[in-house]
XYZ file of C-alpha atoms in Angstrom:
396
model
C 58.882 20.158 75.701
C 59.010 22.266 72.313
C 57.003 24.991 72.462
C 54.756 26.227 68.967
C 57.317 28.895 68.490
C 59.981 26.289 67.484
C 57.491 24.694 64.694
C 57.474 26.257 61.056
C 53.989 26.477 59.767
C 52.492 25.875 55.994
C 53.076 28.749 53.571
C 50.344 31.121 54.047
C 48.839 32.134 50.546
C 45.557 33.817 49.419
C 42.967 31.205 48.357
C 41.509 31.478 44.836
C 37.707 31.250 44.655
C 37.680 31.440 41.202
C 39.810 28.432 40.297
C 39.429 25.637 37.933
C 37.281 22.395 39.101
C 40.696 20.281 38.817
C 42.493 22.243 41.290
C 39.964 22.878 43.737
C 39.774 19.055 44.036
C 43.452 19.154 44.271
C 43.733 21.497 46.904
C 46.338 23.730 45.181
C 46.255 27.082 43.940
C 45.207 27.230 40.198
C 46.945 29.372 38.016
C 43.460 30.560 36.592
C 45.418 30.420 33.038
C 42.800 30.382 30.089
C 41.581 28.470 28.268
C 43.613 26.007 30.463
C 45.410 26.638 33.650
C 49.297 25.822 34.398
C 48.389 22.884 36.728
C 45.838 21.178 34.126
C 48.852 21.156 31.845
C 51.088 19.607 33.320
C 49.208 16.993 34.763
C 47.715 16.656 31.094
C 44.046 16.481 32.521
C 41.006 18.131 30.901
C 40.545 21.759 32.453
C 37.207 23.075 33.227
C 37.944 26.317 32.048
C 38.302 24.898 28.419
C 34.696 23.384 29.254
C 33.400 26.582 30.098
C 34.478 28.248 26.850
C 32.207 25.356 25.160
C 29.034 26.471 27.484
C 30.037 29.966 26.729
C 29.194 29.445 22.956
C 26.050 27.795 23.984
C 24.694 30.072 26.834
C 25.313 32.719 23.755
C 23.302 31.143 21.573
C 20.689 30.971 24.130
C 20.741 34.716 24.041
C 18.576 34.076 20.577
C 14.678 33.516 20.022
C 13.200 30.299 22.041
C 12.244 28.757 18.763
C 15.719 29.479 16.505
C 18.126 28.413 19.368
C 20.042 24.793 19.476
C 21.101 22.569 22.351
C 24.771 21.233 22.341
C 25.005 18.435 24.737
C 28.782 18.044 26.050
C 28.616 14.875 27.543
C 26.222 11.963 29.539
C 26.457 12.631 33.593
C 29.636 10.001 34.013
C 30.591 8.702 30.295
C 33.014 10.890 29.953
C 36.254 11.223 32.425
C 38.801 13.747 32.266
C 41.322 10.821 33.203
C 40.113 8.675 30.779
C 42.372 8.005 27.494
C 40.793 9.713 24.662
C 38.625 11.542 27.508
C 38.935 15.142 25.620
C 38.397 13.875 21.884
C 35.014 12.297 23.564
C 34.072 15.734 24.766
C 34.906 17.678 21.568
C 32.702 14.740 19.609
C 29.720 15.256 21.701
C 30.487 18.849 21.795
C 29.822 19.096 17.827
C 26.309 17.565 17.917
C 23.525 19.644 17.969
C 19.985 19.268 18.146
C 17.541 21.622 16.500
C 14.718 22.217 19.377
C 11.844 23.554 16.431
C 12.491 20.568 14.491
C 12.362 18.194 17.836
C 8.722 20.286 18.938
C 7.459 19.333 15.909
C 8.168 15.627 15.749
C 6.910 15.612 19.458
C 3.597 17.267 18.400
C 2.990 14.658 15.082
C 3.542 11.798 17.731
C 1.323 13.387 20.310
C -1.157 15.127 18.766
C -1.178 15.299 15.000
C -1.350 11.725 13.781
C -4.505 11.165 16.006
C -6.105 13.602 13.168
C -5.942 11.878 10.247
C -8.276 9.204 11.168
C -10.820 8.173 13.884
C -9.877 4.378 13.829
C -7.747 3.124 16.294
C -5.635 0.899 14.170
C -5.055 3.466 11.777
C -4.334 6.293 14.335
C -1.357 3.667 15.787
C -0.457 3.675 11.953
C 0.251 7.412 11.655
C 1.645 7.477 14.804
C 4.131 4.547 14.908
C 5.005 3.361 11.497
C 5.011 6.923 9.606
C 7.837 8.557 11.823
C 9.810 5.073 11.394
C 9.366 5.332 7.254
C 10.443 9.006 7.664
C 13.650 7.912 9.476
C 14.537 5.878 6.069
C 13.548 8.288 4.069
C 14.215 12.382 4.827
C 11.942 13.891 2.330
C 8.853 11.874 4.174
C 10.442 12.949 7.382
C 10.667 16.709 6.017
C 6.369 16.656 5.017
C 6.011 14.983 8.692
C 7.638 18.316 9.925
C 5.403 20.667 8.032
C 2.230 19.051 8.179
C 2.662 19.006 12.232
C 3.683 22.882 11.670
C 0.885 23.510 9.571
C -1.656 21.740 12.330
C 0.422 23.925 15.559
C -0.355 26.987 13.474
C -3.909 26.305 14.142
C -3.833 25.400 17.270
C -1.502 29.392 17.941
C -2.951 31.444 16.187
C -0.742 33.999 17.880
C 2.320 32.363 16.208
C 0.998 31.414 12.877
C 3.646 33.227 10.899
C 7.022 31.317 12.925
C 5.214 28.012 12.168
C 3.719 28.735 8.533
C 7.493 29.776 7.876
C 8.363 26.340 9.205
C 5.583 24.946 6.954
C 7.353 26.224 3.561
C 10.534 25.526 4.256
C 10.331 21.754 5.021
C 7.644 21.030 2.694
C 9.428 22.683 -0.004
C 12.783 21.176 0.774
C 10.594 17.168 0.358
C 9.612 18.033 -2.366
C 12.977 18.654 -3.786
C 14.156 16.056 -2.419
C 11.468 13.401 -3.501
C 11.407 14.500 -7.306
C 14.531 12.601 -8.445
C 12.762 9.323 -6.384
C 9.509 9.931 -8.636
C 11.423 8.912 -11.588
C 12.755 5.928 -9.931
C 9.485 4.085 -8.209
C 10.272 0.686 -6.852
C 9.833 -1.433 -3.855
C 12.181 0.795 -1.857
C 10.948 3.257 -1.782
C 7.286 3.479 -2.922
C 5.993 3.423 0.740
C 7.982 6.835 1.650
C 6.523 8.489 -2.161
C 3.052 6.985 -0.803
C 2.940 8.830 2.252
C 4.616 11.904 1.084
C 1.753 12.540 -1.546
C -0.833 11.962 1.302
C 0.727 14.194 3.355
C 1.003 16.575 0.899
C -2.608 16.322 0.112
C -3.440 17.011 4.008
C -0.658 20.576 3.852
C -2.203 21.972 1.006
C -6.073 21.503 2.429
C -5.461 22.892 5.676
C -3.409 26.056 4.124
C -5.989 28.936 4.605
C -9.485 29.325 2.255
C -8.983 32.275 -0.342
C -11.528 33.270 -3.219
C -10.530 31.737 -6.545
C -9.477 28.841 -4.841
C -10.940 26.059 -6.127
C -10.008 22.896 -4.400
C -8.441 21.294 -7.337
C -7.079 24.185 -9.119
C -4.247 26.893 -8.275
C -4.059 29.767 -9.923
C -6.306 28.838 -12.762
C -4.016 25.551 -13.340
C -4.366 22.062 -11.242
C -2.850 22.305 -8.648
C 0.329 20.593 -7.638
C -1.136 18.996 -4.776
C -3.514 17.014 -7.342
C -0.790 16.145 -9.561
C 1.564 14.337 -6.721
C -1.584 12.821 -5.237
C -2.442 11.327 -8.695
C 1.076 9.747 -8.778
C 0.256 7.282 -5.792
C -2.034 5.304 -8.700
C 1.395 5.254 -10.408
C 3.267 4.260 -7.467
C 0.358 1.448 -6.548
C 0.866 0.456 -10.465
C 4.602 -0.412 -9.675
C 4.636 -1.454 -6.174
C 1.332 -2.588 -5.183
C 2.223 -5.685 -3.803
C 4.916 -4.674 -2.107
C 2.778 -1.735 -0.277
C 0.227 -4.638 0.774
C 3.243 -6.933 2.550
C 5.098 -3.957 4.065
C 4.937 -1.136 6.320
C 2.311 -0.124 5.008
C -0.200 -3.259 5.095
C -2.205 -1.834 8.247
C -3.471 0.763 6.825
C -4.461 -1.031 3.214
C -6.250 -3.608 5.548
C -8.376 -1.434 6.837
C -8.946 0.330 3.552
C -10.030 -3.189 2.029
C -12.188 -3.678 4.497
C -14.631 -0.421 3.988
C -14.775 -2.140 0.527
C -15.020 -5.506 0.620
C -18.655 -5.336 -0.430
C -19.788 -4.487 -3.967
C -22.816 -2.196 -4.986
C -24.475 -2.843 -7.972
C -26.974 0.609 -8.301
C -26.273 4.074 -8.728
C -26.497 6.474 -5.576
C -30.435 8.083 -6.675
C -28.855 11.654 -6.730
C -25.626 10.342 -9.035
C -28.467 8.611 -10.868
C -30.400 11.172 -11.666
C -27.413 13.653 -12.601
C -26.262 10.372 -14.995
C -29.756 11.278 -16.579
C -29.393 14.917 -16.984
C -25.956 14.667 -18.565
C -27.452 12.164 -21.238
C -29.868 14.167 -21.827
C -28.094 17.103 -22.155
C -24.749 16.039 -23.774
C -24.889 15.319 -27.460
C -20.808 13.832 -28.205
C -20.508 10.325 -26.683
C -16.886 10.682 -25.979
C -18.098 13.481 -23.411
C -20.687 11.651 -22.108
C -18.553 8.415 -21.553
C -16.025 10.634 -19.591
C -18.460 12.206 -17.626
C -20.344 8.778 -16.546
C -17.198 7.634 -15.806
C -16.776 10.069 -13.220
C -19.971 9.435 -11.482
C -19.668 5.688 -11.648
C -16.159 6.417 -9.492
C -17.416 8.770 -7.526
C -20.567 6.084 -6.520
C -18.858 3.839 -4.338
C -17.715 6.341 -1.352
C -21.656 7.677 -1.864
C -22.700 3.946 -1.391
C -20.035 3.043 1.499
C -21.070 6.760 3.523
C -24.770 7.054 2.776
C -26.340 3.940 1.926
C -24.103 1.705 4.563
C -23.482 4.089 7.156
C -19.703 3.785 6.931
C -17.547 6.229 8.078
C -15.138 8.090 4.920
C -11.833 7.719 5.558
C -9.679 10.652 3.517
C -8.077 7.545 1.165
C -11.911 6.905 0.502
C -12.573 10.371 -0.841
C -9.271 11.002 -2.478
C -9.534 7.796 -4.610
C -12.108 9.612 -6.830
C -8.732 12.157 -7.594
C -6.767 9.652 -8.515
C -9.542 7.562 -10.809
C -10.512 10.656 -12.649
C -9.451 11.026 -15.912
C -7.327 14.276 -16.679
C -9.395 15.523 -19.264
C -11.908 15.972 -16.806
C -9.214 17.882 -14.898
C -8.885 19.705 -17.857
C -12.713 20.846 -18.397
C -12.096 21.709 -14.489
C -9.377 24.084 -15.247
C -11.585 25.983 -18.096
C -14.544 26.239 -15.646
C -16.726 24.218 -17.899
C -20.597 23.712 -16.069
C -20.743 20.237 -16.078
C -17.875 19.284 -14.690
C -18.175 21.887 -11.966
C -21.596 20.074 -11.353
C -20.087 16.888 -10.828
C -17.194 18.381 -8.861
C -20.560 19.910 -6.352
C -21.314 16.880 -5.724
C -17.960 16.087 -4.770
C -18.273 18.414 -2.251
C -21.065 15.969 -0.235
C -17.969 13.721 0.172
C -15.778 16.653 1.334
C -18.279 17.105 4.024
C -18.181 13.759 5.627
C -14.456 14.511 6.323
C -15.201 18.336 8.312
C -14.305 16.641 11.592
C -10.472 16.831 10.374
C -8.591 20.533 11.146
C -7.549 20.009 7.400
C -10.566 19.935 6.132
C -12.712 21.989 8.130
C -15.019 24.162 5.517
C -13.626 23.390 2.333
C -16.881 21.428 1.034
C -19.011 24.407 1.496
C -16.193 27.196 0.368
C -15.735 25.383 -2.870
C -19.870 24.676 -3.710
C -20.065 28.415 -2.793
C -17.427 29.239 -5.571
C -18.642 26.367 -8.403
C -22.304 28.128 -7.441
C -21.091 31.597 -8.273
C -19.359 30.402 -11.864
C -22.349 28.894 -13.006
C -25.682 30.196 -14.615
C -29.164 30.630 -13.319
C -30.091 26.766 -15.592
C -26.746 25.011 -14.114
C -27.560 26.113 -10.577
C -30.327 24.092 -10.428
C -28.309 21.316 -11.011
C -26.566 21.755 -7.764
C -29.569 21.981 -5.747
C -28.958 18.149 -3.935
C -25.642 18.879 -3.089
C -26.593 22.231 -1.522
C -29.434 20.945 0.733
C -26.859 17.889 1.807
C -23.986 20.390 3.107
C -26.620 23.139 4.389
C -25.002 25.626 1.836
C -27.272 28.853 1.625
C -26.258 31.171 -1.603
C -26.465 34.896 -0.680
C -29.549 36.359 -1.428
């Protein structure tokens, strides 16, 4: 019988607890050569050292400010094997993507929360929510005003980060815009339904920006503001591609629209009526006059749809009277002329019937307040109706 002194045992050696994955598997002592140890090599099999240089780059930029930092996703649990031909160009591949976490918030926030504000009917709320991210996906300078819009709304909602997402605000809104001008020159059935929605979410960025004196709505810095101008081009885009806006993505939320004014009012709202008879009295040149009518006679059929028939103003129902308006009337606007301010007060009952949006929340009695201060003792009185309407209450 051999006794254990006559048997040679295994080579004693120190274990290595801070070996690679591969050889810990392997039951052999790694080399702990970096980025990729001896064994790894030879056997030409992915090393997790040369993994953990990849997290190291990423656990670095996790070092940086919750909102600034990226994720880089190296692989899916199992689709990528080390033995696998090809196995390490996989890695590197997935390796290089990266996903921009502020830019992801804010999509998730539009889908969630946003697009439920721009309208109180369910169809149309579906309509924001569904088929405006899937336009943005075709076209990136929609995508971009999706992205500042739902920036603009979460700097509302924290107030004690306003500046990280008004910063956010800027810099995709001004980057759609750059990217949509060379389209504007180019309107077709392509892509009129990603110019549409870009102007209307423009419109919605630039009302919900905060309320300053000398701010008058329509006007910026004493000219009209850009906001206007873009929203004015959706008449030219419905000029070129109106049929096309009907049939496509877009035909839920025209169907809807036709439906608030399927009927058709033949008398004046009494308040525009009795303004129509002030301004003939008062205005002697007929070219004036015509202009001016013309303005009330738009502006009448969102009165008749919200206070004669009850219905409830969607924005496209207000904003239509900025689009129908003729620019000289912009014009007289911009030089602060009375009657047109008048007119533009009673704009500001319309404004009103739209307060339940974030966006919109006191503009209609921030701009009466300012039309009531630029005009005279005689012209105030003309702006009495739309005063008593809002609740507006000059300072004494």
């Amino acid at each position: 019988m051999r006794t254990g002194s006559g048997l040679k045992g295994r080579r004693s050696h120190q274990k290595s607890r801070t070996g690679c994955q591969q050889c810990k598997q392997r039951k052999v002592k790694c080399g702990e050569e970096k980025p990729t140890c001896g064994n790894c090599r030879r056997h030409e099999v992915d090393c997790s050292f040369a993994v953990s240089q990849t997290k190291g780059s990423t656990s670095n930029d996790n070092q940086l400010s919750p909102r600034s930092r990226t994720i880089t996703p190296l692989c899916t649990p199992g689709a990528i094997h080390s033995s696998s031909p090809g196995g390490y160009s996989q890695l590197q591949a997935a390796a290089s993507s990266e996903l921009h976490i502020p830019d992801l918030e804010l999509l998730h926030h539009y889908t969630t929360s946003t697009a439920y504000t721009f309208s109180l009917h369910p169809l149309l709320q579906t309509f924001w929510r569904v088929e405006v991210p899937r336009i943005g996906f075709t076209a990136p300078y929609t995508l971009r005003a999706i992205l500042a819009v739902s920036a603009l709304h979460l700097a509302t909602l924290r107030p004690d980060q306003t500046q990280f997402y008004i910063t956010q605000v800027n810099t995709h809104h001004e980057a759609a815009l750059k990217l949509a001008t060379p389209e504007m020159a180019n309107i077709g059935p392509d892509n009129s339904a990603p110019l549409f929605l870009l102007s209307a979410l423009s419109s919605f960025i630039s009302c919900a920006k905060p309320l300053k004196l000398g701010n008058f709505f329509l006007l910026e810095n004493n000219n009209i503001a850009d906001w206007l101008l873009l929203i004015r081009g959706t008449g030219t885009i419905l000029d070129f591609a109106d049929e096309s806006l009907k049939r496509g993505p877009l035909a839920s939320m025209f169907s809807v629209r036709a439906q608030h004014r399927k009927f058709t009012t033949t008398s004046r709202h009494h308040a525009l009526e009795e303004l129509r008879q002030l301004i003939l009295t008062e205005v002697q040149d007929q070219h004036m006059v015509h202009m001016y009518i013309g303005t009330l006679d738009e502006m009448n059929r969102s009165y008749a749809m919200c206070l004669e028939h009850g219905l409830r103003l969607e924005t496209a129902d207000v904003f239509v009277w900025l689009i129908h308006v003729p620019y000289d009337f912009l014009v007289l606007l911009k030089n602060y002329e009375p009657l047109a301010l008048v007119i533009l007060g009673y704009f500001c009952v319309l404004l009103h019937q739209l307060e339940w949006m974030w966006c919109m929340k006191g503009w209609s009695t921030h701009l009466l307040s300012q039309i009531y201060d630029q005009l005279s003792p005689t012209h105030r009185v003309w702006v009495r109706w739309p005063m008593e309407q809002i609740g507006f209450l000059p300072p004494m």
